[in-house]
Coordinates of C-alpha atoms in Angstrom, one line a residue:
Y29 CA 91.5 174.9 67.2
S30 CA 91.2 174.5 70.4
A31 CA 87.3 174.3 70.4
G32 CA 87.9 171.5 68.2
A33 CA 89.9 171.7 65.0
G34 CA 92.7 169.5 66.5
M35 CA 90.7 166.7 67.3
W36 CA 89.3 167.3 63.6
A37 CA 92.6 167.3 62.2
S38 CA 93.8 164.3 63.9
R39 CA 91.1 162.6 62.9
R40 CA 90.7 162.4 59.3
K41 CA 91.0 159.2 58.4
E42 CA 87.6 158.6 60.7
W43 CA 85.5 160.8 58.0
V44 CA 85.0 157.5 55.6
Y45 CA 83.4 155.7 58.8
L46 CA 81.4 159.0 59.1
G47 CA 79.6 159.0 56.4
V48 CA 78.7 155.2 55.7
T49 CA 77.4 156.1 59.7
W50 CA 75.5 159.3 58.4
A51 CA 73.8 156.8 55.0
A52 CA 72.3 154.2 57.6
M53 CA 71.7 156.8 60.3
A54 CA 69.1 158.2 57.5
A55 CA 68.0 155.0 56.0
C56 CA 66.8 154.3 59.2
L57 CA 65.2 157.5 60.1
G58 CA 63.2 157.7 57.1
Y59 CA 60.8 155.0 58.9
M60 CA 60.1 157.0 61.9
G61 CA 57.7 159.2 60.4
A62 CA 56.7 162.5 61.9
S63 CA 59.3 162.2 64.8
A64 CA 62.2 161.2 62.8
A65 CA 62.6 165.7 62.7
V66 CA 64.0 164.6 66.4
V67 CA 67.7 165.2 64.7
F68 CA 67.7 168.4 64.7
L69 CA 67.1 169.0 68.3
M70 CA 70.9 167.0 68.3
P71 CA 73.5 169.9 67.7
G72 CA 72.3 171.2 70.9
L73 CA 72.5 168.2 72.5
M74 CA 76.3 167.7 70.6
V75 CA 77.2 171.0 72.2
I76 CA 76.7 170.4 75.7
L77 CA 80.1 170.2 77.1
M78 CA 81.4 172.5 74.8
R79 CA 84.0 175.1 76.1
L80 CA 84.2 178.4 73.7
G81 CA 87.4 179.2 76.0
V82 CA 86.3 182.0 78.0
Y83 CA 87.0 180.9 81.0
S84 CA 91.0 180.1 81.4
P85 CA 93.2 178.9 84.2
M86 CA 95.7 181.2 82.9
L87 CA 95.5 185.1 83.3
V88 CA 97.7 185.3 79.9
A89 CA 95.3 183.5 77.8
G90 CA 93.6 187.0 76.7
G91 CA 91.8 190.0 77.9
R92 CA 88.1 190.1 78.2
K93 CA 87.6 192.0 74.5
E94 CA 89.5 189.1 72.7
R95 CA 87.7 185.9 74.8
F96 CA 84.3 187.7 74.5
W97 CA 85.0 187.7 70.1
S98 CA 86.9 185.0 70.0
G99 CA 84.0 183.0 71.8
L100 CA 81.1 184.6 69.8
V101 CA 83.2 183.6 66.4
V102 CA 83.3 180.2 67.8
A103 CA 79.6 179.5 68.7
V104 CA 78.9 180.5 65.5
L105 CA 81.1 178.7 63.3
T106 CA 80.2 175.9 65.4
C107 CA 76.4 176.5 65.1
V108 CA 76.8 176.9 61.1
L109 CA 78.2 172.9 60.9
V110 CA 76.4 171.4 63.3
T111 CA 73.4 173.0 61.7
G112 CA 74.5 172.0 58.0
A113 CA 75.2 168.5 59.1
V114 CA 71.9 167.5 60.2
T115 CA 69.8 169.5 57.3
L116 CA 72.2 167.5 55.2
L117 CA 71.0 164.1 56.9
A118 CA 68.2 165.9 56.9
V119 CA 68.3 166.1 52.7
M120 CA 69.7 162.4 52.2
T121 CA 66.4 161.2 53.1
V122 CA 64.9 163.5 50.4
L123 CA 66.9 161.7 47.9
L124 CA 66.6 158.0 49.7
E125 CA 62.5 158.3 49.5
P126 CA 62.1 157.7 46.3
V127 CA 63.7 154.2 46.3
M128 CA 63.6 153.0 49.8
P129 CA 60.9 150.3 50.0
G130 CA 58.1 150.2 52.0
L131 CA 58.2 147.6 55.4
T132 CA 55.9 145.4 57.3
I133 CA 56.8 145.5 61.0
R134 CA 54.3 143.2 63.5
G135 CA 52.0 143.6 60.4
H136 CA 51.8 146.8 60.0
E137 CA 53.3 148.2 57.0
V138 CA 55.7 151.4 57.6
A139 CA 56.6 153.6 54.5
Y140 CA 59.6 155.9 54.4
R141 CA 59.5 159.4 54.6
A142 CA 61.6 162.0 54.2
I143 CA 62.1 164.2 57.0
D144 CA 60.4 167.9 57.4
V145 CA 63.6 170.4 56.2
R146 CA 62.0 173.2 57.2
W147 CA 62.7 172.0 60.6
F148 CA 66.6 173.6 59.9
F149 CA 66.1 176.4 62.2
L150 CA 65.8 174.4 65.1
P151 CA 69.6 174.5 65.5
L152 CA 70.1 177.5 64.6
A153 CA 68.1 178.7 67.7
M154 CA 68.9 175.8 70.1
T155 CA 72.7 175.9 69.8
P156 CA 73.2 179.1 71.5
V157 CA 70.6 178.3 74.0
T158 CA 73.0 175.2 75.2
L159 CA 76.0 177.6 74.8
A160 CA 74.3 180.4 77.0
F161 CA 73.9 177.6 79.6
G162 CA 76.8 176.2 79.5
L163 CA 78.4 179.7 79.9
V164 CA 76.5 180.4 83.3
F165 CA 76.8 177.1 85.1
H166 CA 80.2 175.6 83.8
R167 CA 80.7 174.0 86.8
Y168 CA 77.8 172.1 87.6
P169 CA 77.5 170.3 83.7
Q170 CA 74.9 168.1 84.9
L171 CA 72.7 170.9 85.3
V172 CA 73.4 172.3 82.1
F173 CA 71.9 168.9 80.6
G174 CA 68.5 169.0 82.6
L175 CA 67.8 172.6 81.3
V176 CA 68.9 171.8 77.8
M177 CA 66.5 168.5 78.0
V178 CA 63.5 170.3 78.9
V179 CA 63.5 171.7 75.4
P180 CA 63.4 168.9 73.3
A181 CA 60.5 167.4 75.9
M182 CA 58.8 170.1 75.0
L183 CA 58.9 170.1 71.5
F184 CA 59.2 166.5 70.8
P185 CA 54.9 166.5 70.7
L186 CA 55.1 169.0 68.1
F187 CA 57.4 166.2 65.9
I188 CA 54.4 163.2 66.3
V189 CA 51.8 165.6 65.5
G190 CA 53.6 166.6 62.7
G191 CA 51.3 164.5 59.9
K192 CA 48.6 166.1 61.1
R193 CA 47.1 169.8 60.6
I194 CA 48.1 172.6 62.9
P195 CA 46.0 175.5 63.2
E196 CA 47.7 178.3 60.8
L197 CA 49.8 180.9 62.7
A198 CA 48.7 184.0 62.0
V199 CA 52.3 184.7 61.7
D200 CA 54.8 184.2 58.4
P201 CA 56.0 180.9 59.4
V202 CA 59.6 182.1 57.9
I203 CA 59.2 185.7 59.7
A204 CA 58.9 183.6 63.2
A205 CA 61.4 181.7 62.7
T206 CA 63.8 184.3 61.8
V207 CA 62.6 186.6 65.3
I208 CA 63.0 183.2 67.5
V209 CA 66.3 182.7 65.6
G210 CA 67.6 186.3 66.3
V211 CA 66.1 186.5 69.9
C212 CA 68.3 183.3 70.8
W213 CA 71.7 184.9 69.4
A214 CA 70.9 187.8 71.0
A215 CA 70.4 186.3 74.3
F216 CA 73.5 184.3 73.9
A217 CA 75.2 187.6 73.1
A218 CA 74.4 189.2 76.4
V219 CA 74.9 186.3 78.3
L220 CA 78.5 186.0 76.7
R221 CA 79.2 189.6 76.7
Y222 CA 78.2 190.0 80.6
V223 CA 80.4 186.5 81.5
C224 CA 83.5 188.0 79.4
M225 CA 83.4 191.5 80.9
R226 CA 82.0 190.9 84.5
R227 CA 82.6 187.4 85.8
C228 CA 86.2 186.0 87.2
L229 CA 87.3 184.2 83.9
V230 CA 90.5 182.3 86.0
R231 CA 88.9 179.3 86.9

């Protein structure tokens, strides 16, 4: 509840506006070409300032094991929600592709292209990395933001050349994505356990 349920419950009337905004974004992103897949990096940025309830000014706010498990559950649920949100946005572009017209911008024809849904694993990997940075450097949010922004800076060129032929990998893409996601979550769990069991949790 403290991680965000209260906020969403108090803003139920804004769901309609959120749906309209999401549809408008889907209509615009299709004209960005392959680089529109950058939306899959949004969840990693959305959780920069998120608090997992690990640190607390009260000594009676739960034991170390309770904070570890509650933090892990909140992180997993948050990742599922934000990944589902951006994946839904990508699916909307797939549905809009057959009906959206082409545009002429400064003499250039721009066709509407759906976002490549195969990038959906990026939020699953980037979210735990962002949360891990937030746990370690919770007193320095500017530093966390700078570290997290390195990931989009490194991946953005891949989106730009997304329409071009990229040398095929020797490893199956599904296996590679599963390994990347698994390593990121294992690292997050290790950081969370270290923070909950070893560090001072009273701010």
